[in-house]
CSV table of C-alpha atoms and ligand atoms in Angstrom, one decimal:
chain,number,residue,atom,x,y,z
A,11,MET,CA,-42.7,9.7,19.1
A,12,SER,CA,-45.3,8.3,16.9
A,13,GLN,CA,-45.2,4.8,15.3
A,14,GLU,CA,-45.4,6.5,11.9
A,15,ASN,CA,-41.9,7.8,12.3
A,16,ASN,CA,-40.6,4.2,11.9
A,17,SER,CA,-42.8,3.4,8.9
A,18,VAL,CA,-40.0,4.8,6.6
A,19,LYS,CA,-37.7,2.0,7.8
A,20,PRO,CA,-37.8,-1.2,5.7
A,21,TRP,CA,-37.7,-3.2,8.9
A,22,GLY,CA,-40.3,-1.0,10.8
A,23,GLY,CA,-43.1,-3.6,10.8
A,24,ARG,CA,-42.5,-5.3,14.2
A,25,PHE,CA,-41.7,-2.1,16.0
A,26,SER,CA,-44.1,-0.2,18.2
A,27,GLU,CA,-42.2,3.0,18.8
A,28,ALA,CA,-39.8,5.1,16.8
A,29,THR,CA,-36.1,4.7,17.1
A,30,ASP,CA,-34.5,7.1,19.7
A,31,ALA,CA,-33.0,10.0,17.8
A,32,PHE,CA,-29.6,9.4,19.2
A,33,VAL,CA,-29.7,5.7,18.6
A,34,GLU,CA,-30.6,6.4,15.0
A,35,ARG,CA,-27.5,8.5,14.6
A,36,PHE,CA,-25.4,6.0,16.6
A,37,THR,CA,-26.4,3.0,14.5
A,38,ALA,CA,-26.4,4.7,11.1
A,39,SER,CA,-23.5,4.2,8.7
A,40,VAL,CA,-24.7,6.1,5.6
A,41,ASP,CA,-22.4,9.0,6.2
A,42,PHE,CA,-19.4,6.8,5.5
A,43,ASP,CA,-20.8,3.8,3.6
A,44,LYS,CA,-22.5,5.9,0.9
A,45,ARG,CA,-19.2,5.6,-1.0
A,46,LEU,CA,-20.2,2.0,-1.7
A,47,TYR,CA,-23.2,3.2,-3.8
A,48,HIS,CA,-21.7,2.3,-7.2
A,49,HIS,CA,-20.9,-1.3,-6.2
A,50,ASP,CA,-24.2,-1.6,-4.3
A,51,ILE,CA,-26.1,-0.8,-7.5
A,52,ASN,CA,-23.9,-3.2,-9.5
A,53,GLY,CA,-24.7,-5.9,-6.9
A,54,SER,CA,-28.4,-5.2,-7.0
A,55,ILE,CA,-28.5,-5.3,-10.8
A,56,ALA,CA,-26.7,-8.7,-10.9
A,57,HIS,CA,-29.2,-10.0,-8.2
A,58,ALA,CA,-32.2,-8.7,-10.2
A,59,THR,CA,-30.9,-10.2,-13.4
A,60,MET,CA,-30.4,-13.5,-11.7
A,61,LEU,CA,-33.9,-13.4,-10.1
A,62,ALA,CA,-35.4,-12.9,-13.6
A,63,THR,CA,-33.4,-15.8,-15.0
A,64,VAL,CA,-34.7,-18.2,-12.4
A,65,GLY,CA,-38.3,-16.8,-12.7
A,66,VAL,CA,-38.7,-15.0,-9.4
A,67,LEU,CA,-39.0,-11.7,-11.2
A,68,SER,CA,-40.6,-11.1,-14.6
A,69,ASP,CA,-38.4,-9.6,-17.4
A,70,ASP,CA,-40.4,-6.4,-17.2
A,71,GLU,CA,-39.9,-6.2,-13.5
A,72,LYS,CA,-36.2,-6.7,-13.9
A,73,THR,CA,-36.0,-4.0,-16.6
A,74,THR,CA,-37.9,-1.6,-14.4
A,75,ILE,CA,-35.6,-2.2,-11.4
A,76,ILE,CA,-32.4,-1.9,-13.5
A,77,ASP,CA,-33.6,1.4,-15.1
A,78,GLY,CA,-34.6,2.7,-11.7
A,79,LEU,CA,-31.2,1.8,-10.2
A,80,GLU,CA,-29.3,3.4,-13.1
A,81,ALA,CA,-31.3,6.6,-12.8
A,82,ILE,CA,-30.5,6.7,-9.0
A,83,ARG,CA,-26.8,6.1,-9.9
A,84,LYS,CA,-26.9,9.1,-12.2
A,85,ASP,CA,-28.5,11.3,-9.5
A,86,ILE,CA,-25.9,10.3,-6.9
A,87,GLU,CA,-23.1,11.0,-9.3
A,88,GLN,CA,-24.5,14.4,-10.1
A,89,GLY,CA,-25.0,15.2,-6.4
A,90,ARG,CA,-28.8,15.2,-6.6
A,91,PHE,CA,-29.5,12.3,-4.3
A,92,GLU,CA,-30.6,13.1,-0.7
A,93,TRP,CA,-29.1,10.7,1.8
A,94,SER,CA,-31.1,10.1,4.9
A,95,ILE,CA,-29.8,9.1,8.3
A,96,SER,CA,-33.2,7.6,9.2
A,97,LEU,CA,-32.6,5.1,6.4
A,98,GLU,CA,-29.5,4.0,8.2
A,99,ASP,CA,-27.1,2.9,5.4
A,100,VAL,CA,-26.4,3.0,1.7
A,101,HIS,CA,-28.4,-0.1,1.0
A,102,MET,CA,-31.7,1.0,2.5
A,103,ASN,CA,-31.3,4.5,1.2
A,104,ILE,CA,-31.0,3.2,-2.4
A,105,GLU,CA,-33.7,0.6,-2.0
A,106,ALA,CA,-36.2,3.1,-0.4
A,107,GLU,CA,-35.6,5.5,-3.2
A,108,LEU,CA,-36.1,2.8,-5.8
A,109,THR,CA,-39.4,1.9,-4.3
A,110,LYS,CA,-40.4,5.6,-4.2
A,111,ARG,CA,-39.7,5.9,-7.9
A,112,ILE,CA,-41.0,2.6,-9.3
A,113,GLY,CA,-43.5,1.5,-6.7
A,114,ILE,CA,-44.2,-2.0,-5.7
A,115,THR,CA,-41.7,-3.6,-8.0
A,116,GLY,CA,-38.9,-1.9,-6.1
A,117,LYS,CA,-40.0,-3.8,-3.0
A,118,LYS,CA,-39.3,-7.1,-4.8
A,119,LEU,CA,-35.5,-6.4,-5.4
A,120,HIS,CA,-34.6,-7.7,-1.9
A,121,THR,CA,-36.2,-11.1,-2.5
A,122,GLY,CA,-33.7,-13.9,-1.5
A,123,ARG,CA,-31.2,-11.4,-0.3
A,124,SER,CA,-30.2,-9.7,3.0
A,125,ARG,CA,-28.2,-6.6,3.8
A,126,ASN,CA,-25.7,-9.1,5.3
A,127,ASP,CA,-24.7,-10.7,2.0
A,128,GLN,CA,-25.3,-7.4,0.2
A,129,VAL,CA,-22.7,-5.5,2.3
A,130,ALA,CA,-20.2,-8.3,2.2
A,131,THR,CA,-20.5,-8.3,-1.6
A,132,ASP,CA,-20.3,-4.5,-1.8
A,133,ILE,CA,-17.1,-4.2,0.2
A,134,ARG,CA,-15.4,-6.9,-1.9
A,135,LEU,CA,-16.4,-5.3,-5.2
A,136,TYR,CA,-15.3,-1.9,-3.9
A,137,LEU,CA,-12.0,-3.1,-2.5
A,138,ARG,CA,-11.3,-5.1,-5.7
A,139,ASP,CA,-11.5,-1.8,-7.7
A,140,GLU,CA,-9.3,0.0,-5.3
A,141,ILE,CA,-6.8,-2.8,-5.3
A,142,ASP,CA,-6.5,-2.4,-9.1
A,143,SER,CA,-5.9,1.3,-8.9
A,144,ILE,CA,-3.4,0.8,-6.1
A,145,ALA,CA,-1.6,-1.8,-8.2
A,146,LYS,CA,-1.3,0.8,-11.0
A,147,GLU,CA,0.2,3.4,-8.6
A,148,LEU,CA,2.6,0.8,-7.3
A,149,ASN,CA,3.7,0.0,-10.8
A,150,ARG,CA,4.3,3.7,-11.5
A,151,LEU,CA,6.4,4.1,-8.3
A,152,GLN,CA,8.4,1.0,-9.2
A,153,GLU,CA,9.0,2.3,-12.8
A,154,GLY,CA,10.2,5.6,-11.3
A,155,LEU,CA,12.6,3.7,-8.9
A,156,LEU,CA,13.9,1.5,-11.7
A,157,GLY,CA,14.5,4.5,-14.0
A,158,LEU,CA,16.4,6.4,-11.3
A,159,ALA,CA,18.4,3.3,-10.4
A,160,GLU,CA,19.4,2.9,-14.1
A,161,GLN,CA,20.6,6.5,-14.3
A,162,HIS,CA,22.6,6.0,-11.1
A,163,ALA,CA,23.9,2.4,-11.6
A,164,ALA,CA,27.5,3.8,-11.1
A,165,THR,CA,26.8,6.7,-8.7
A,166,ILE,CA,28.8,5.9,-5.6
A,167,MET,CA,27.5,6.6,-2.0
A,168,PRO,CA,28.3,5.1,1.4
A,169,GLY,CA,26.4,2.0,2.4
A,170,PHE,CA,25.5,2.0,6.1
A,171,THR,CA,25.1,-0.5,8.9
A,172,HIS,CA,24.2,1.0,12.3
A,173,LEU,CA,24.0,4.2,10.3
A,174,GLN,CA,27.8,4.2,10.3
A,175,THR,CA,29.7,4.2,7.0
A,176,ALA,CA,30.2,0.5,6.2
A,177,GLN,CA,31.2,-0.1,2.5
A,178,PRO,CA,30.6,1.9,-0.7
A,179,VAL,CA,27.6,1.0,-2.7
A,180,THR,CA,25.9,2.5,-5.7
A,181,PHE,CA,22.9,4.7,-5.4
A,182,GLY,CA,21.2,2.6,-8.0
A,183,HIS,CA,21.7,-0.5,-5.8
A,184,HIS,CA,20.2,1.3,-2.8
A,185,LEU,CA,17.1,2.3,-4.9
A,186,LEU,CA,16.8,-1.3,-6.0
A,187,ALA,CA,16.6,-2.4,-2.4
A,188,TRP,CA,13.5,-0.2,-1.9
A,189,ASN,CA,12.2,-1.7,-5.1
A,190,GLU,CA,12.5,-5.2,-3.8
A,191,MET,CA,10.3,-4.3,-0.8
A,192,LEU,CA,7.7,-3.1,-3.3
A,193,VAL,CA,8.0,-6.3,-5.4
A,194,ARG,CA,6.9,-8.2,-2.3
A,195,ASP,CA,4.2,-5.8,-1.4
A,196,TYR,CA,2.8,-6.1,-4.9
A,197,SER,CA,2.6,-9.9,-4.7
A,198,ARG,CA,1.0,-9.6,-1.2
A,199,LEU,CA,-1.6,-7.3,-2.8
A,200,MET,CA,-2.3,-9.8,-5.6
A,201,ASP,CA,-2.7,-12.7,-3.1
A,202,CYS,CA,-5.2,-10.6,-1.3
A,203,ARG,CA,-7.1,-9.8,-4.5
A,204,GLU,CA,-7.3,-13.5,-5.4
A,205,ARG,CA,-8.7,-14.6,-2.1
A,206,LEU,CA,-11.1,-11.7,-2.0
A,207,ASN,CA,-12.6,-12.4,-5.4
A,208,GLN,CA,-15.4,-14.7,-4.3
A,209,SER,CA,-19.1,-13.9,-4.3
A,210,PRO,CA,-21.0,-14.0,-0.9
A,211,LEU,CA,-24.2,-13.1,-2.7
A,212,GLY,CA,-26.9,-15.7,-2.0
A,213,ALA,CA,-25.8,-16.4,1.6
A,214,ALA,CA,-28.7,-14.0,2.5
A,215,ALA,CA,-28.9,-13.3,6.2
A,216,LEU,CA,-26.8,-16.3,7.3
A,217,ALA,CA,-28.4,-19.6,6.2
A,218,GLY,CA,-29.0,-19.1,2.5
A,219,THR,CA,-32.5,-18.7,1.0
A,220,THR,CA,-35.5,-20.8,-0.1
A,221,TYR,CA,-35.7,-19.2,-3.6
A,222,PRO,CA,-34.1,-21.2,-6.5
A,223,ILE,CA,-31.2,-18.8,-6.8
A,224,ASP,CA,-28.2,-19.2,-9.2
A,225,ARG,CA,-25.1,-18.1,-7.3
A,226,GLU,CA,-22.8,-19.0,-10.1
A,227,GLN,CA,-24.6,-16.5,-12.3
A,228,THR,CA,-24.4,-13.6,-9.9
A,229,ALA,CA,-20.8,-14.5,-9.2
A,230,SER,CA,-19.9,-14.4,-12.9
A,231,LEU,CA,-22.0,-11.2,-13.6
A,232,LEU,CA,-20.0,-9.4,-10.9
A,233,GLY,CA,-16.6,-10.7,-12.1
A,234,PHE,CA,-16.0,-13.0,-9.1
A,235,ASP,CA,-14.1,-16.2,-9.7
A,236,HIS,CA,-16.8,-18.3,-8.0
A,237,PRO,CA,-19.3,-18.1,-5.2
A,238,THR,CA,-18.2,-18.5,-1.5
A,239,ALA,CA,-18.6,-22.0,-0.1
A,240,ASN,CA,-20.4,-21.5,3.2
A,241,SER,CA,-23.3,-19.1,3.9
A,242,LEU,CA,-22.4,-18.5,7.6
A,243,ASP,CA,-18.8,-17.7,6.8
A,244,SER,CA,-19.8,-15.5,3.8
A,245,VAL,CA,-21.7,-13.0,5.8
A,246,SER,CA,-19.2,-12.9,8.7
A,247,ASP,CA,-15.8,-13.1,7.0
A,248,ARG,CA,-13.8,-9.9,6.9
A,249,ASP,CA,-10.4,-11.6,6.3
A,250,PHE,CA,-10.1,-9.9,3.0
A,251,ALA,CA,-10.2,-6.5,4.7
A,252,ILE,CA,-7.7,-7.6,7.3
A,253,GLU,CA,-5.3,-9.0,4.6
A,254,PHE,CA,-5.6,-5.7,2.6
A,255,CYS,CA,-4.7,-3.7,5.8
A,256,ALA,CA,-1.8,-6.1,6.4
A,257,PHE,CA,-0.6,-5.5,2.9
A,258,ALA,CA,-1.0,-1.7,3.5
A,259,ALA,CA,0.8,-1.8,6.8
A,260,CYS,CA,3.8,-3.5,5.2
A,261,LEU,CA,3.8,-1.1,2.3
A,262,MET,CA,3.6,1.9,4.5
A,263,THR,CA,6.3,0.6,6.8
A,264,HIS,CA,8.5,0.3,3.7
A,265,LEU,CA,7.6,3.8,2.5
A,266,SER,CA,8.4,5.1,5.9
A,267,ARG,CA,11.9,3.6,5.8
A,268,ALA,CA,12.5,5.2,2.4
A,269,SER,CA,11.0,8.5,3.8
A,270,GLU,CA,13.3,8.4,6.7
A,271,GLU,CA,16.3,8.1,4.4
A,272,LEU,CA,15.0,10.9,2.2
A,273,VAL,CA,14.6,13.1,5.3
A,274,LEU,CA,18.1,12.3,6.4
A,275,TRP,CA,19.6,12.8,3.0
A,276,THR,CA,18.0,16.2,2.4
A,277,SER,CA,19.5,17.5,5.6
A,278,ALA,CA,22.5,19.9,5.4
A,279,GLN,CA,24.4,17.3,7.4
A,280,PHE,CA,24.1,14.6,4.7
A,281,ASN,CA,23.3,16.8,1.7
A,282,PHE,CA,23.0,13.6,-0.4
A,283,ILE,CA,20.0,14.6,-2.5
A,284,TYR,CA,18.0,17.5,-3.8
A,285,LEU,CA,14.2,17.4,-3.6
A,286,PRO,CA,12.6,19.9,-5.9
A,287,ASP,CA,10.8,22.8,-4.1
A,288,ARG,CA,7.4,21.5,-5.2
A,289,PHE,CA,7.7,18.6,-2.8
A,290,CYS,CA,8.8,20.8,0.1
A,291,THR,CA,7.4,23.6,2.2
A,292,GLY,CA,8.9,26.4,4.2
A,293,SER,CA,8.8,27.6,7.8
A,294,SER,CA,6.6,30.5,8.9
A,295,ILE,CA,9.4,31.8,11.2
A,296,MET,CA,12.7,30.6,9.8
A,297,PRO,CA,13.2,32.0,6.3
A,298,GLN,CA,16.0,29.7,5.4
A,299,LYS,CA,14.1,26.5,5.9
A,300,LYS,CA,13.0,24.1,3.2
A,301,ASN,CA,11.3,21.1,4.8
A,302,PRO,CA,10.9,17.7,3.3
A,303,ASP,CA,7.2,17.5,4.3
A,304,VAL,CA,6.1,14.9,1.8
A,305,PRO,CA,8.4,12.1,3.1
A,306,GLU,CA,7.8,13.3,6.7
A,307,LEU,CA,4.1,13.0,6.3
A,308,VAL,CA,4.3,9.6,4.6
A,309,ARG,CA,6.4,8.5,7.5
A,310,GLY,CA,3.8,9.9,9.9
A,311,LYS,CA,0.8,8.4,8.1
A,312,THR,CA,2.3,4.9,8.6
A,313,GLY,CA,1.1,5.1,12.2
A,314,ARG,CA,-2.6,5.3,11.3
A,315,VAL,CA,-2.4,2.6,8.7
A,316,ASN,CA,-0.7,0.2,11.1
A,317,GLY,CA,-3.4,1.2,13.7
A,318,HIS,CA,-6.2,0.3,11.3
A,319,LEU,CA,-4.8,-3.2,10.9
A,320,ILE,CA,-5.0,-3.6,14.7
A,321,SER,CA,-8.5,-2.1,14.7
A,322,LEU,CA,-9.8,-4.7,12.3
A,323,LEU,CA,-8.1,-7.7,13.9
A,324,THR,CA,-9.5,-6.6,17.2
A,325,LEU,CA,-13.0,-6.0,15.7
A,326,MET,CA,-13.1,-9.6,14.5
A,327,LYS,CA,-11.5,-11.1,17.5
A,328,SER,CA,-14.0,-13.4,19.4
A,329,GLN,CA,-17.0,-12.5,17.2
A,330,PRO,CA,-19.5,-15.4,17.2
A,331,LEU,CA,-21.0,-16.5,13.9
A,332,ALA,CA,-22.6,-15.1,11.8
A,333,TYR,CA,-23.1,-11.5,11.0
A,334,ASN,CA,-22.9,-9.0,13.9
A,335,LYS,CA,-23.5,-5.3,13.8
A,336,ASP,CA,-19.9,-4.9,15.0
A,337,ASN,CA,-19.0,-5.5,11.3
A,338,GLN,CA,-20.3,-2.1,10.4
A,339,GLU,CA,-17.1,-0.8,12.1
A,340,ASP,CA,-15.0,-2.4,9.4
A,341,LYS,CA,-15.6,0.4,6.9
A,342,GLU,CA,-13.9,3.5,8.4
A,343,PRO,CA,-10.5,1.8,9.0
A,344,LEU,CA,-10.6,0.1,5.6
A,345,PHE,CA,-11.6,3.3,3.8
A,346,ASP,CA,-9.0,5.4,5.5
A,347,THR,CA,-6.4,2.8,4.8
A,348,ILE,CA,-7.3,2.9,1.1
A,349,ASP,CA,-7.3,6.7,0.9
A,350,THR,CA,-4.0,7.0,2.8
A,351,VAL,CA,-2.2,4.4,0.8
A,352,LYS,CA,-3.4,5.9,-2.5
A,353,ASP,CA,-2.2,9.4,-1.4
A,354,CYS,CA,1.2,8.2,-0.2
A,355,LEU,CA,1.8,6.1,-3.3
A,356,ARG,CA,0.8,9.0,-5.5
A,357,ALA,CA,3.1,11.4,-3.6
A,358,PHE,CA,6.0,8.9,-3.8
A,359,ALA,CA,5.5,8.0,-7.5
A,360,ASP,CA,5.5,11.8,-8.4
A,361,MET,CA,8.5,12.5,-6.2
A,362,VAL,CA,10.9,9.7,-6.9
A,363,PRO,CA,11.8,10.5,-10.5
A,364,ALA,CA,12.4,14.1,-9.4
A,365,ILE,CA,15.1,13.2,-6.9
A,366,LYS,CA,18.5,14.5,-7.8
A,367,PRO,CA,21.5,13.0,-6.0
A,368,ASN,CA,24.4,15.3,-5.1
A,369,LYS,CA,27.0,12.9,-6.5
A,370,ALA,CA,30.0,14.8,-5.1
A,371,ALA,CA,28.7,14.8,-1.6
A,372,MET,CA,27.8,11.1,-1.7
A,373,TYR,CA,31.3,10.3,-3.1
A,374,GLU,CA,33.0,12.4,-0.4
A,375,ALA,CA,31.0,10.8,2.3
A,376,ALA,CA,31.9,7.3,1.0
A,377,LYS,CA,35.5,8.2,1.1
A,378,ARG,CA,35.4,9.4,4.7
A,379,GLY,CA,34.9,6.6,7.2
A,380,PHE,CA,37.4,4.1,5.6
A,381,SER,CA,34.7,2.4,3.6
A,382,THR,CA,37.2,0.3,1.6
A,383,ALA,CA,38.8,-1.2,4.7
A,384,THR,CA,37.1,-4.6,4.0
A,385,ASP,CA,38.5,-4.5,0.5
A,386,LEU,CA,42.0,-4.1,1.9
A,387,ALA,CA,41.4,-7.1,4.2
A,388,ASP,CA,40.2,-9.2,1.3
A,389,TYR,CA,43.2,-8.1,-0.8
A,390,LEU,CA,45.6,-9.3,2.0
A,391,VAL,CA,43.7,-12.6,2.1
A,392,ARG,CA,44.3,-13.0,-1.6
A,393,LYS,CA,48.0,-12.4,-1.0
A,394,GLY,CA,48.0,-15.4,1.4
A,395,ILE,CA,47.3,-13.8,4.8
A,396,ALA,CA,44.7,-15.4,7.1
A,397,PHE,CA,41.5,-13.3,7.4
A,398,ARG,CA,41.8,-12.6,11.2
A,399,ASP,CA,45.4,-11.4,10.7
A,400,SER,CA,44.5,-9.3,7.8
A,401,HIS,CA,41.6,-7.8,9.9
A,402,GLU,CA,44.2,-6.8,12.5
A,403,ILE,CA,46.6,-5.3,9.9
A,404,VAL,CA,43.8,-3.2,8.4
A,405,GLY,CA,42.7,-2.1,11.8
A,406,LYS,CA,46.1,-0.7,12.4
A,407,SER,CA,46.2,1.1,9.0
A,408,VAL,CA,42.8,2.7,9.9
A,409,ALA,CA,44.1,3.9,13.3
A,410,TYR,CA,47.1,5.4,11.4
A,411,GLY,CA,44.7,7.0,8.9
A,412,LEU,CA,42.6,8.5,11.7
A,413,GLU,CA,45.7,10.0,13.3
A,414,LYS,CA,47.0,11.5,10.0
A,415,ASN,CA,43.5,12.3,8.7
A,416,LYS,CA,44.0,10.3,5.6
A,417,ASP,CA,41.8,7.8,3.8
A,418,LEU,CA,43.4,4.4,3.0
A,419,SER,CA,43.4,5.3,-0.7
A,420,GLU,CA,45.3,8.6,0.1
A,421,MET,CA,48.3,6.8,1.8
A,422,SER,CA,51.5,6.2,-0.1
A,423,LEU,CA,52.6,2.6,-0.8
A,424,GLU,CA,55.4,3.1,1.8
A,425,GLU,CA,52.9,4.1,4.4
A,426,LEU,CA,50.7,1.1,3.7
A,427,GLN,CA,53.8,-1.2,3.7
A,428,GLN,CA,54.5,-0.3,7.3
A,429,PHE,CA,51.6,-2.6,8.2
A,430,SER,CA,52.3,-5.4,5.8
A,431,LEU,CA,55.0,-6.1,3.2
A,432,VAL,CA,52.7,-8.1,1.0
A,433,ILE,CA,51.1,-4.9,-0.1
A,434,GLU,CA,52.1,-3.8,-3.6
A,435,GLN,CA,51.2,-1.1,-6.1
A,436,ASP,CA,48.1,-3.0,-7.2
A,437,VAL,CA,46.5,-2.3,-3.9
A,438,PHE,CA,45.3,1.0,-5.2
A,439,GLU,CA,42.9,-0.8,-7.6
A,440,VAL,CA,40.9,-2.2,-4.6
A,441,LEU,CA,41.2,0.9,-2.4
A,442,THR,CA,39.3,3.2,-4.8
A,443,LEU,CA,35.6,3.4,-4.4
A,444,GLU,CA,35.1,2.5,-8.0
A,445,GLY,CA,37.2,-0.7,-7.6
A,446,SER,CA,35.4,-1.6,-4.4
A,447,VAL,CA,31.9,-1.5,-6.0
A,448,ALA,CA,33.0,-3.1,-9.3
A,449,ALA,CA,34.5,-6.0,-7.4
A,450,ARG,CA,31.1,-7.0,-5.9
A,451,ASN,CA,30.0,-8.4,-9.3
A,452,HIS,CA,27.6,-11.2,-8.5
A,453,LEU,CA,23.9,-11.7,-8.5
A,454,GLY,CA,22.4,-9.2,-6.0
A,455,GLY,CA,25.7,-7.3,-5.6
A,456,THR,CA,26.3,-3.6,-5.9
A,457,ALA,CA,28.5,-3.5,-9.0
A,458,PRO,CA,27.2,-1.2,-11.7
A,459,GLU,CA,26.9,-4.1,-14.1
A,460,GLN,CA,24.7,-6.0,-11.7
A,461,VAL,CA,22.6,-3.0,-11.0
A,462,LEU,CA,21.9,-2.6,-14.7
A,463,ASN,CA,21.0,-6.3,-14.9
A,464,ALA,CA,18.7,-6.0,-11.9
A,465,VAL,CA,17.0,-3.0,-13.4
A,466,GLN,CA,16.2,-4.9,-16.6
A,467,LYS,CA,14.8,-7.8,-14.6
A,468,GLY,CA,12.7,-5.4,-12.6
A,469,LYS,CA,11.3,-3.8,-15.7
A,470,ASP,CA,10.5,-7.2,-17.2
A,471,LYS,CA,8.7,-8.2,-14.0
A,472,ILE,CA,6.5,-5.1,-14.4
A,473,THR,CA,5.6,-5.7,-18.0
A,474,GLN,CA,4.7,-9.3,-17.2
A,475,ARG,CA,2.1,-8.2,-14.7
B,21,LIG,N1,-24.7,-1.1,7.5
B,21,LIG,C1,-24.6,-2.5,7.8
B,21,LIG,C2,-23.1,-2.9,7.8
B,21,LIG,O1,-22.3,-2.2,7.3
B,21,LIG,C3,-25.2,-3.4,6.7
B,21,LIG,C4,-25.7,-4.7,7.2
B,21,LIG,C5,-26.7,-4.6,8.3
B,21,LIG,N2,-27.3,-5.8,8.6
B,21,LIG,C6,-28.1,-5.9,9.6
B,21,LIG,N3,-28.7,-7.0,9.8
B,21,LIG,N4,-28.3,-4.9,10.5
B,21,LIG,O2,-22.7,-3.9,8.3
């Protein structure tokens, strides 16, 4: 191995032998961090602009650097750029190419900067853009949920606890419960964006730089709210990536719960909903099968996203200040989290408006399982019976219904009066499923009127974003 082999490396000066070929591959990140190229170039342009403002670069040098970087950006976008493992990462690949193209001026770009503050800046910029596109997909999914909830504000289905029929609810109300989870996820995402939006540029390797840099200027050129406060923290902090993955883990956990319900509901046993064929696939051996692959996969992909959160927490655990090469390991979990979340949101946002409930099956299921038993108990209380006694009376009526295979609403007045003489003809208003849901007419309740109000509030929240 000749020393010349290392002369390509920007840091080759103090080395007397070339990097071991395996070590070169082992330490390189370009295969995965090249996706930061666009933001790396934006960061470099802001840095060069600032260096010219403070007189470290001439205006001509600045212009030459910016033109060179823009030409490189174009070549990368058109697939004409050759990435090289021996140049380790996206930053050195671009810088080396710039110097190849514009000569000595290219070598001045890195004045007052280090890859440590450069990479911290790049990831923040990259993640900020991804957060904005994820926020849009979240909005689209929420709009779909709210639209479907509005259509089905009065569609009755069984509500469950312990996956046993509990009380009737409206399908719209159920969908709004999913939406509430997403409302919280959205606000977590925005919190993350706010804390992320600070510029580490100028921290240099770890201690700052001796050049008269203007950190406010680079921060504002890059759309950051302000520069970070401490140079050591700036190059070592990856909280923003952890917070994003925590948001993602919550979101995916929520999508997995909705997925699980969709999988259950499409089964022949429930038969509550119809998912269009375009969201399903068949079986290679069983011709009758139509499998809900999309929700199943979303449910499954939750595992890797939750795993990435743990990867990042463990990556940062016990790391001494300031930058350590360990941090290069932040990218793959973060990138895969972004990709997975975007795909899953897209799948869900496309699928939700296409869900068609089987109203008759939902209604039948709500009727089975004595879902209005609580309504009968409340009715007896209104007639002056203590709740514990009314619970007992209704329990006996249910036992009778089980024996006779009759729902409470299907019994005659005489049959019901065997259990309590306070029961009168008006009992049938509360024993119907419609009466049961309409009676829960308060903020957060399942009554169709409340569902429609909540849909409107949900829509308003989205337009205010
Ligand atoms: N590829 C590196 C990373 O992702 C860039 C920073 C490298 N800095 C260094 N001093 N080796 O973390």
